Coordinates of N, CA and C and ligand atoms in Angstrom, one line a residue:
M22 N 84.2 80.6 102.1 CA 84.3 81.9 102.7 C 84.1 83.0 101.6
I23 N 83.2 84.0 101.9 CA 83.0 85.1 101.0 C 84.0 86.2 101.3
V24 N 84.8 86.6 100.3 CA 85.8 87.6 100.5 C 85.3 88.9 99.8
M25 N 85.4 90.0 100.5 CA 84.8 91.3 100.0 C 86.0 92.3 99.8
L26 N 85.9 93.0 98.7 CA 86.8 94.1 98.5 C 86.3 95.3 99.3
R27 N 87.1 95.9 100.1 CA 86.6 97.0 101.0 C 87.1 98.3 100.4
P28 N 86.3 99.4 100.4 CA 86.7 100.7 99.9 C 87.9 101.2 100.8
I29 N 88.9 101.8 100.1 CA 90.0 102.4 100.8 C 89.8 103.9 101.1
L30 N 89.9 104.3 102.4 CA 89.7 105.7 102.7 C 90.8 106.5 102.1
L31 N 90.4 107.7 101.7 CA 91.3 108.7 101.1 C 91.6 109.8 102.1
H32 N 92.9 110.2 102.1 CA 93.3 111.3 102.9 C 92.8 112.6 102.3
P33 N 92.3 113.6 103.0 CA 92.2 113.6 104.5 C 91.0 113.0 105.0
D34 N 91.1 112.2 106.1 CA 90.0 111.5 106.7 C 90.3 111.4 108.2
P35 N 89.5 111.8 109.1 CA 89.8 111.8 110.5 C 90.2 110.4 111.0
R36 N 89.6 109.4 110.4 CA 89.9 108.0 110.8 C 91.4 107.6 110.5
L37 N 92.0 108.3 109.6 CA 93.4 108.0 109.3 C 94.4 108.7 110.2
K38 N 93.8 109.5 111.2 CA 94.7 110.2 112.1 C 94.6 109.6 113.5
K39 N 93.8 108.5 113.7 CA 93.6 107.9 115.0 C 94.6 106.9 115.4
V40 N 94.9 106.8 116.7 CA 95.7 105.7 117.2 C 94.7 104.5 117.4
C41 N 95.0 103.4 116.7 CA 94.1 102.2 116.7 C 94.2 101.4 118.0
A42 N 93.1 100.7 118.3 CA 93.1 99.9 119.6 C 93.6 98.5 119.3
P43 N 94.3 97.9 120.3 CA 94.8 96.5 120.2 C 93.6 95.5 119.8
V44 N 93.9 94.5 119.1 CA 92.9 93.5 118.7 C 92.7 92.5 119.9
G45 N 93.8 92.1 120.6 CA 93.7 91.2 121.7 C 93.4 89.8 121.2
V46 N 92.1 89.3 121.5 CA 91.7 88.0 121.1 C 91.4 87.9 119.6
V47 N 92.0 86.9 118.9 CA 91.8 86.8 117.4 C 90.4 86.0 117.2
T48 N 89.4 86.7 116.7 CA 88.1 86.1 116.5 C 88.0 85.7 115.0
P49 N 86.9 84.9 114.6 CA 86.7 84.7 113.2 C 86.4 86.0 112.4
E50 N 85.9 87.0 113.1 CA 85.6 88.3 112.4 C 87.0 88.9 112.0
I51 N 88.0 88.8 112.8 CA 89.3 89.3 112.5 C 89.9 88.6 111.4
G52 N 89.7 87.2 111.3 CA 90.1 86.4 110.2 C 89.5 86.9 108.9
A53 N 88.2 87.1 108.9 CA 87.5 87.6 107.7 C 88.0 88.9 107.3
L54 N 88.2 89.8 108.3 CA 88.7 91.2 107.9 C 90.1 91.1 107.2
A55 N 91.0 90.2 107.8 CA 92.3 90.0 107.2 C 92.2 89.5 105.8
E56 N 91.3 88.5 105.5 CA 91.1 88.0 104.1 C 90.7 89.1 103.2
D57 N 89.7 89.9 103.7 CA 89.2 91.0 102.8 C 90.3 92.0 102.6
M58 N 91.1 92.3 103.6 CA 92.2 93.3 103.4 C 93.3 92.8 102.4
L59 N 93.6 91.5 102.5 CA 94.6 91.0 101.5 C 94.1 91.1 100.1
Q60 N 92.8 90.7 99.9 CA 92.2 90.8 98.5 C 92.2 92.3 98.1
T61 N 91.8 93.2 99.0 CA 91.7 94.6 98.7 C 93.1 95.1 98.3
M62 N 94.2 94.7 99.1 CA 95.6 95.1 98.8 C 96.0 94.6 97.4
Y63 N 95.8 93.3 97.1 CA 96.2 92.8 95.8 C 95.5 93.4 94.7
D64 N 94.2 93.7 94.9 CA 93.4 94.3 93.8 C 93.8 95.8 93.5
A65 N 94.3 96.5 94.5 CA 94.6 98.0 94.4 C 95.4 98.4 93.2
P66 N 96.7 97.8 92.9 CA 97.4 96.9 93.7 C 98.3 97.7 94.7
G67 N 98.7 97.0 95.8 CA 99.6 97.5 96.8 C 100.4 96.4 97.4
V68 N 101.4 96.8 98.2 CA 102.2 95.8 98.9 C 101.9 95.7 100.4
G69 N 101.0 96.7 100.8 CA 100.6 96.6 102.3 C 99.3 97.3 102.4
L70 N 98.6 97.1 103.5 CA 97.4 97.8 103.9 C 97.1 97.6 105.4
A71 N 96.7 98.7 106.0 CA 96.5 98.7 107.4 C 95.0 98.9 107.6
A72 N 94.4 98.3 108.7 CA 93.0 98.3 109.0 C 92.3 99.7 109.0
P73 N 93.0 100.7 109.5 CA 92.3 102.0 109.5 C 92.1 102.5 108.0
Q74 N 92.9 102.0 107.1 CA 92.6 102.4 105.7 C 91.3 101.9 105.1
V75 N 90.8 100.9 105.8 CA 89.4 100.4 105.4 C 88.4 100.7 106.5
G76 N 88.8 101.7 107.3 CA 87.8 102.3 108.3 C 87.7 101.5 109.6
V77 N 88.6 100.5 109.8 CA 88.5 99.7 111.0 C 89.7 100.1 111.9
L78 N 89.4 100.7 113.1 CA 90.4 101.3 113.9 C 91.0 100.3 114.9
S79 N 91.5 99.2 114.3 CA 92.1 98.1 115.1 C 93.6 97.8 114.6
R80 N 94.4 97.3 115.5 CA 95.9 97.2 115.1 C 96.1 95.9 114.3
L81 N 95.8 96.0 113.1 CA 96.0 94.8 112.2 C 96.5 95.4 110.8
L82 N 97.5 94.6 110.3 CA 98.0 95.0 108.9 C 98.2 93.8 108.1
V83 N 98.2 94.0 106.8 CA 98.6 92.9 105.9 C 99.6 93.4 104.9
M84 N 100.5 92.5 104.5 CA 101.5 92.9 103.5 C 102.0 91.7 102.7
D85 N 102.5 92.0 101.5 CA 103.1 91.0 100.6 C 104.1 91.8 99.7
C86 N 105.3 91.8 100.0 CA 106.3 92.6 99.3 C 107.0 91.8 98.2
V87 N 106.5 90.6 97.9 CA 107.1 89.9 96.8 C 106.6 90.5 95.5
K88 N 107.6 91.2 94.8 CA 107.2 92.0 93.6 C 107.3 91.2 92.3
D89 N 108.2 90.2 92.4 CA 108.4 89.3 91.2 C 107.2 88.5 90.9
P90 N 106.5 88.7 89.7 CA 105.3 88.0 89.4 C 105.6 86.5 89.2
E91 N 106.9 86.1 89.0 CA 107.2 84.7 88.8 C 107.3 84.0 90.2
A92 N 107.6 84.8 91.2 CA 107.9 84.2 92.6 C 106.6 83.9 93.3
A93 N 106.7 83.0 94.3 CA 105.5 82.6 95.1 C 105.1 83.8 95.9
P94 N 103.8 84.1 96.0 CA 103.4 85.2 96.9 C 103.6 84.9 98.4
R95 N 103.8 85.9 99.2 CA 103.9 85.7 100.7 C 103.0 86.6 101.4
P96 N 101.7 86.3 101.4 CA 100.7 87.1 102.2 C 101.0 87.0 103.7
M97 N 101.1 88.2 104.3 CA 101.3 88.2 105.8 C 100.2 89.0 106.5
V98 N 99.8 88.5 107.6 CA 98.8 89.2 108.5 C 99.5 89.4 109.8
L99 N 99.6 90.6 110.2 CA 100.2 91.0 111.5 C 99.2 91.6 112.4
I100 N 98.9 91.0 113.5 CA 98.0 91.5 114.5 C 98.8 92.0 115.7
D101 N 98.4 93.2 116.2 CA 99.1 93.9 117.3 C 100.6 93.9 117.1
P102 N 101.1 94.4 116.0 CA 102.5 94.3 115.7 C 103.3 95.4 116.6
E103 N 104.5 95.0 117.0 CA 105.3 95.9 117.8 C 106.7 95.8 117.3
I104 N 107.4 97.0 117.0 CA 108.8 97.0 116.6 C 109.6 96.8 117.9
T105 N 110.4 95.7 117.9 CA 111.2 95.4 119.1 C 112.7 95.8 119.0
W106 N 113.1 96.1 117.7 CA 114.5 96.6 117.5 C 114.5 97.3 116.1
S107 N 115.3 98.4 116.0 CA 115.5 99.1 114.7 C 117.0 99.2 114.5
S108 N 117.4 99.1 113.3 CA 118.9 99.3 113.0 C 119.3 100.7 113.0
E109 N 120.5 101.0 113.4 CA 121.1 102.4 113.3 C 121.1 102.8 111.8
E110 N 121.4 101.8 111.0 CA 121.5 102.0 109.5 C 120.2 102.5 109.0
R111 N 120.2 103.5 108.1 CA 118.9 104.0 107.6 C 118.8 103.7 106.1
N112 N 117.6 103.8 105.6 CA 117.4 103.5 104.1 C 116.3 104.5 103.7
T113 N 116.5 105.0 102.4 CA 115.6 105.9 101.9 C 114.8 105.2 100.7
Y114 N 113.5 105.3 100.8 CA 112.7 104.7 99.8 C 111.6 105.6 99.3
E115 N 111.3 105.6 98.0 CA 110.2 106.5 97.5 C 108.9 105.8 97.8
E116 N 108.2 106.3 98.8 CA 107.0 105.7 99.3 C 105.7 106.3 98.6
G117 N 104.7 105.4 98.5 CA 103.4 105.8 98.1 C 102.4 105.3 99.1
C118 N 101.2 105.6 98.9 CA 100.1 105.2 99.9 C 98.8 105.1 99.2
L119 N 98.1 104.0 99.4 CA 96.9 103.7 98.7 C 95.8 104.8 99.2
S120 N 96.0 105.4 100.3 CA 95.1 106.5 100.8 C 95.5 107.9 100.2
I121 N 96.6 107.9 99.5 CA 97.1 109.2 98.9 C 97.6 108.9 97.5
P122 N 96.7 108.4 96.6 CA 97.1 107.9 95.3 C 97.8 109.0 94.5
E123 N 98.8 108.5 93.8 CA 99.6 109.3 92.8 C 100.5 110.4 93.4
H124 N 100.7 110.2 94.7 CA 101.7 111.1 95.3 C 102.8 110.2 95.9
Y125 N 104.1 110.6 95.7 CA 105.2 109.8 96.1 C 106.2 110.7 96.7
A126 N 107.0 110.2 97.7 CA 108.0 111.0 98.3 C 109.0 110.1 99.0
E127 N 110.3 110.6 99.0 CA 111.4 109.8 99.6 C 111.2 110.0 101.1
V128 N 111.2 108.9 101.8 CA 111.2 108.8 103.3 C 112.3 108.0 103.8
E129 N 113.0 108.5 104.8 CA 114.2 107.8 105.4 C 113.7 107.1 106.7
R130 N 114.0 105.8 106.8 CA 113.6 105.0 108.0 C 114.8 104.0 108.3
P131 N 114.7 103.4 109.5 CA 115.7 102.3 109.8 C 115.6 101.3 108.7
A132 N 116.8 100.8 108.3 CA 116.9 99.9 107.1 C 116.4 98.5 107.5
R133 N 116.5 98.1 108.8 CA 116.1 96.8 109.3 C 115.3 97.0 110.6
V134 N 114.3 96.2 110.8 CA 113.5 96.2 112.0 C 113.2 94.8 112.4
R135 N 113.1 94.5 113.7 CA 112.5 93.3 114.2 C 111.1 93.6 114.7
V136 N 110.2 92.8 114.4 CA 108.8 93.0 114.7 C 108.2 91.8 115.4
R137 N 107.5 92.0 116.5 CA 106.8 90.9 117.2 C 105.3 91.1 116.9
W138 N 104.5 90.1 116.7 CA 103.1 90.2 116.4 C 102.4 88.9 116.8
T139 N 101.0 89.0 116.7 CA 100.2 87.8 116.9 C 99.7 87.4 115.5
G140 N 99.8 86.0 115.2 CA 99.3 85.5 113.9 C 97.8 85.2 114.0
L141 N 97.3 84.9 112.8 CA 95.8 84.6 112.7 C 95.4 83.4 113.6
D142 N 96.4 82.5 113.9 CA 96.0 81.4 114.8 C 96.2 81.7 116.3
G143 N 96.6 83.0 116.6 CA 96.7 83.4 118.0 C 98.1 83.3 118.5
T144 N 99.0 82.7 117.8 CA 100.4 82.4 118.3 C 101.2 83.7 118.1
G145 N 102.2 83.8 119.0 CA 103.2 84.9 119.0 C 104.3 84.6 117.9
L146 N 104.6 85.6 117.1 CA 105.6 85.5 116.1 C 106.6 86.6 116.2
E147 N 107.8 86.4 115.7 CA 108.8 87.5 115.6 C 109.7 87.3 114.4
E148 N 110.0 88.4 113.7 CA 110.9 88.2 112.5 C 111.6 89.5 112.2
E149 N 112.8 89.4 111.6 CA 113.5 90.6 111.2 C 113.2 90.9 109.7
F150 N 112.9 92.1 109.4 CA 112.6 92.5 108.0 C 113.7 93.5 107.5
D151 N 114.0 93.4 106.2 CA 114.9 94.4 105.6 C 114.3 94.7 104.2
G152 N 115.0 95.6 103.5 CA 114.6 96.0 102.1 C 113.1 96.6 102.2
L153 N 112.4 96.3 101.1 CA 111.0 96.9 101.0 C 110.1 96.4 102.1
W154 N 110.4 95.1 102.6 CA 109.6 94.6 103.7 C 109.7 95.5 105.0
A155 N 110.9 96.0 105.2 CA 111.2 96.8 106.4 C 110.5 98.2 106.3
T156 N 110.6 98.7 105.1 CA 109.9 100.0 104.8 C 108.4 99.8 104.9
C157 N 107.9 98.8 104.3 CA 106.5 98.6 104.3 C 105.9 98.4 105.7
V158 N 106.6 97.5 106.5 CA 106.0 97.2 107.8 C 106.0 98.5 108.7
Q159 N 107.0 99.3 108.5 CA 107.1 100.6 109.3 C 106.0 101.6 108.8
H160 N 105.8 101.6 107.5 CA 104.7 102.5 106.9 C 103.4 102.0 107.5
E161 N 103.1 100.7 107.5 CA 101.8 100.2 108.0 C 101.6 100.4 109.5
I162 N 102.7 100.2 110.3 CA 102.6 100.4 111.7 C 102.3 101.9 112.0
D163 N 102.9 102.8 111.2 CA 102.6 104.2 111.3 C 101.1 104.4 111.1
H164 N 100.5 103.7 110.1 CA 99.1 103.9 109.9 C 98.3 103.5 111.2
L165 N 98.8 102.5 111.9 CA 98.1 102.1 113.2 C 98.2 103.1 114.3
N166 N 99.2 104.0 114.1 CA 99.4 105.1 115.1 C 98.9 106.5 114.5
G167 N 98.1 106.4 113.5 CA 97.6 107.7 112.9 C 98.6 108.5 112.1
K168 N 99.7 107.9 111.7 CA 100.7 108.7 111.0 C 100.8 108.3 109.5
L169 N 100.9 109.3 108.7 CA 101.0 109.0 107.2 C 102.4 109.4 106.7
F170 N 102.8 108.8 105.6 CA 104.2 109.1 105.1 C 104.4 110.6 104.9
I171 N 103.3 111.3 104.5 CA 103.5 112.8 104.3 C 103.8 113.6 105.6
D172 N 103.6 112.9 106.7 CA 103.9 113.6 108.0 C 105.4 113.7 108.2
Y173 N 106.2 113.0 107.4 CA 107.7 113.1 107.4 C 108.2 114.2 106.5
L174 N 107.3 114.8 105.7 CA 107.7 115.8 104.7 C 107.7 117.2 105.3
R175 N 108.3 118.2 104.6 CA 108.2 119.6 105.1 C 106.7 120.0 105.0
P176 N 106.3 120.9 106.0 CA 104.9 121.3 106.0 C 104.3 121.8 104.7
L177 N 105.1 122.6 103.9 CA 104.6 123.1 102.7 C 104.3 122.0 101.7
R178 N 105.2 121.0 101.6 CA 105.0 119.9 100.7 C 103.7 119.1 101.1
R179 N 103.6 118.9 102.4 CA 102.5 118.1 103.0 C 101.2 118.9 102.7
Q180 N 101.2 120.2 102.9 CA 100.0 121.0 102.6 C 99.6 120.9 101.2
M181 N 100.6 121.0 100.3 CA 100.3 120.9 98.8 C 99.6 119.6 98.5
I182 N 100.1 118.5 99.0 CA 99.5 117.2 98.7 C 98.1 117.1 99.3
T183 N 98.0 117.6 100.5 CA 96.6 117.6 101.2 C 95.6 118.4 100.4
R184 N 96.0 119.6 99.9 CA 95.1 120.4 99.1 C 94.7 119.7 97.8
K185 N 95.7 119.0 97.2 CA 95.4 118.3 95.9 C 94.4 117.1 96.2
M186 N 94.6 116.5 97.4 CA 93.7 115.3 97.8 C 92.3 115.8 98.1
E187 N 92.2 117.0 98.7 CA 90.9 117.6 99.0 C 90.1 117.8 97.7
K188 N 90.9 118.4 96.7 CA 90.3 118.7 95.4 C 89.8 117.3 94.7
L189 N 90.7 116.3 94.8 CA 90.3 115.0 94.2 C 89.1 114.5 94.8
K190 N 89.0 114.6 96.2 CA 87.8 114.0 96.9 C 86.6 114.8 96.5
R191 N 86.7 116.1 96.3 CA 85.5 116.9 95.9 C 85.1 116.5 94.5
E192 N 86.0 116.2 93.6 CA 85.7 115.8 92.3 C 85.0 114.4 92.3
L193 N 85.6 113.5 93.1 CA 85.0 112.2 93.2 C 83.6 112.2 93.7
A194 N 83.4 113.1 94.7 CA 82.0 113.2 95.3 C 81.0 113.7 94.4
R195 N 81.5 114.6 93.4 CA 80.5 115.1 92.4 C 80.2 114.1 91.3
A196 N 81.2 113.2 91.0 CA 81.0 112.3 89.9 C 79.9 111.3 90.0
Ligands
K1U22 O1 99.8 101.4 103.1 C1 99.6 101.6 102.0 O2 99.0 102.6 101.6 C2 100.1 100.7 100.9 C3 101.4 101.1 100.3 C4 102.6 100.5 101.1 C5 103.9 101.0 100.8 C6 104.4 101.4 99.6 C7 105.7 101.8 99.4 C8 106.5 101.9 100.4 C9 106.1 101.5 101.6 C10 104.8 101.1 101.8 C11 101.4 100.6 98.9 O3 101.4 99.5 98.6 S1 101.5 101.8 97.6 C12 101.6 100.9 96.1 C13 102.9 100.2 95.9 O4 103.9 100.6 96.5 C14 103.0 99.2 94.9 C15 102.0 98.9 94.0 C16 102.1 97.9 93.1 C17 103.3 97.1 93.0 C18 104.3 97.4 93.8 C19 104.2 98.4 94.8
ZN23 ZN1 99.8 104.0 103.4

């Protein structure tokens, strides 16, 4: 199988603001997209990636939050993910985003979530996540709903980041 690195869209981009459509039936094309996204995520490097970040407006995300280089990787592909339970307890994490490089901010979210999704073989799966896994899966599901981590920030901070990203994109377009 040929795996392709896909370009990651940079904020602001209208495709990053869209609510994505369910995948439904898992086709070989979806399998190929998931493989491309995993390689793109590891190459970036990142711990998660959602399909709209590579310009595909479908409800698919990949993640691997194993940060210890000595530990075995755990690549995960979640199709049509749904949060079925969130803890009352909250956790704050300094988040980043591959679509908003070099900008980081503290975001508060439920500390633990249960997520139901379809796997690459079409079977239904459900698991509880905590720690970075919980933060990451919520960040990625937000992407599927057109929401970015900067949408949790005060408007002034969000505008500053957006202006800096517009400048970066203008510079990249000139280069
Ligand atoms: O969705 C994305 O843009 C990926 C993003 C996911 C994420 C990061 C932090 C908290 C929640 C969700 C990233 O992976 S940013 C890069 C990053 O966090 C990282 C990069 C290398 C090693 C470890 C982490
Ligand atoms: Zn992101």
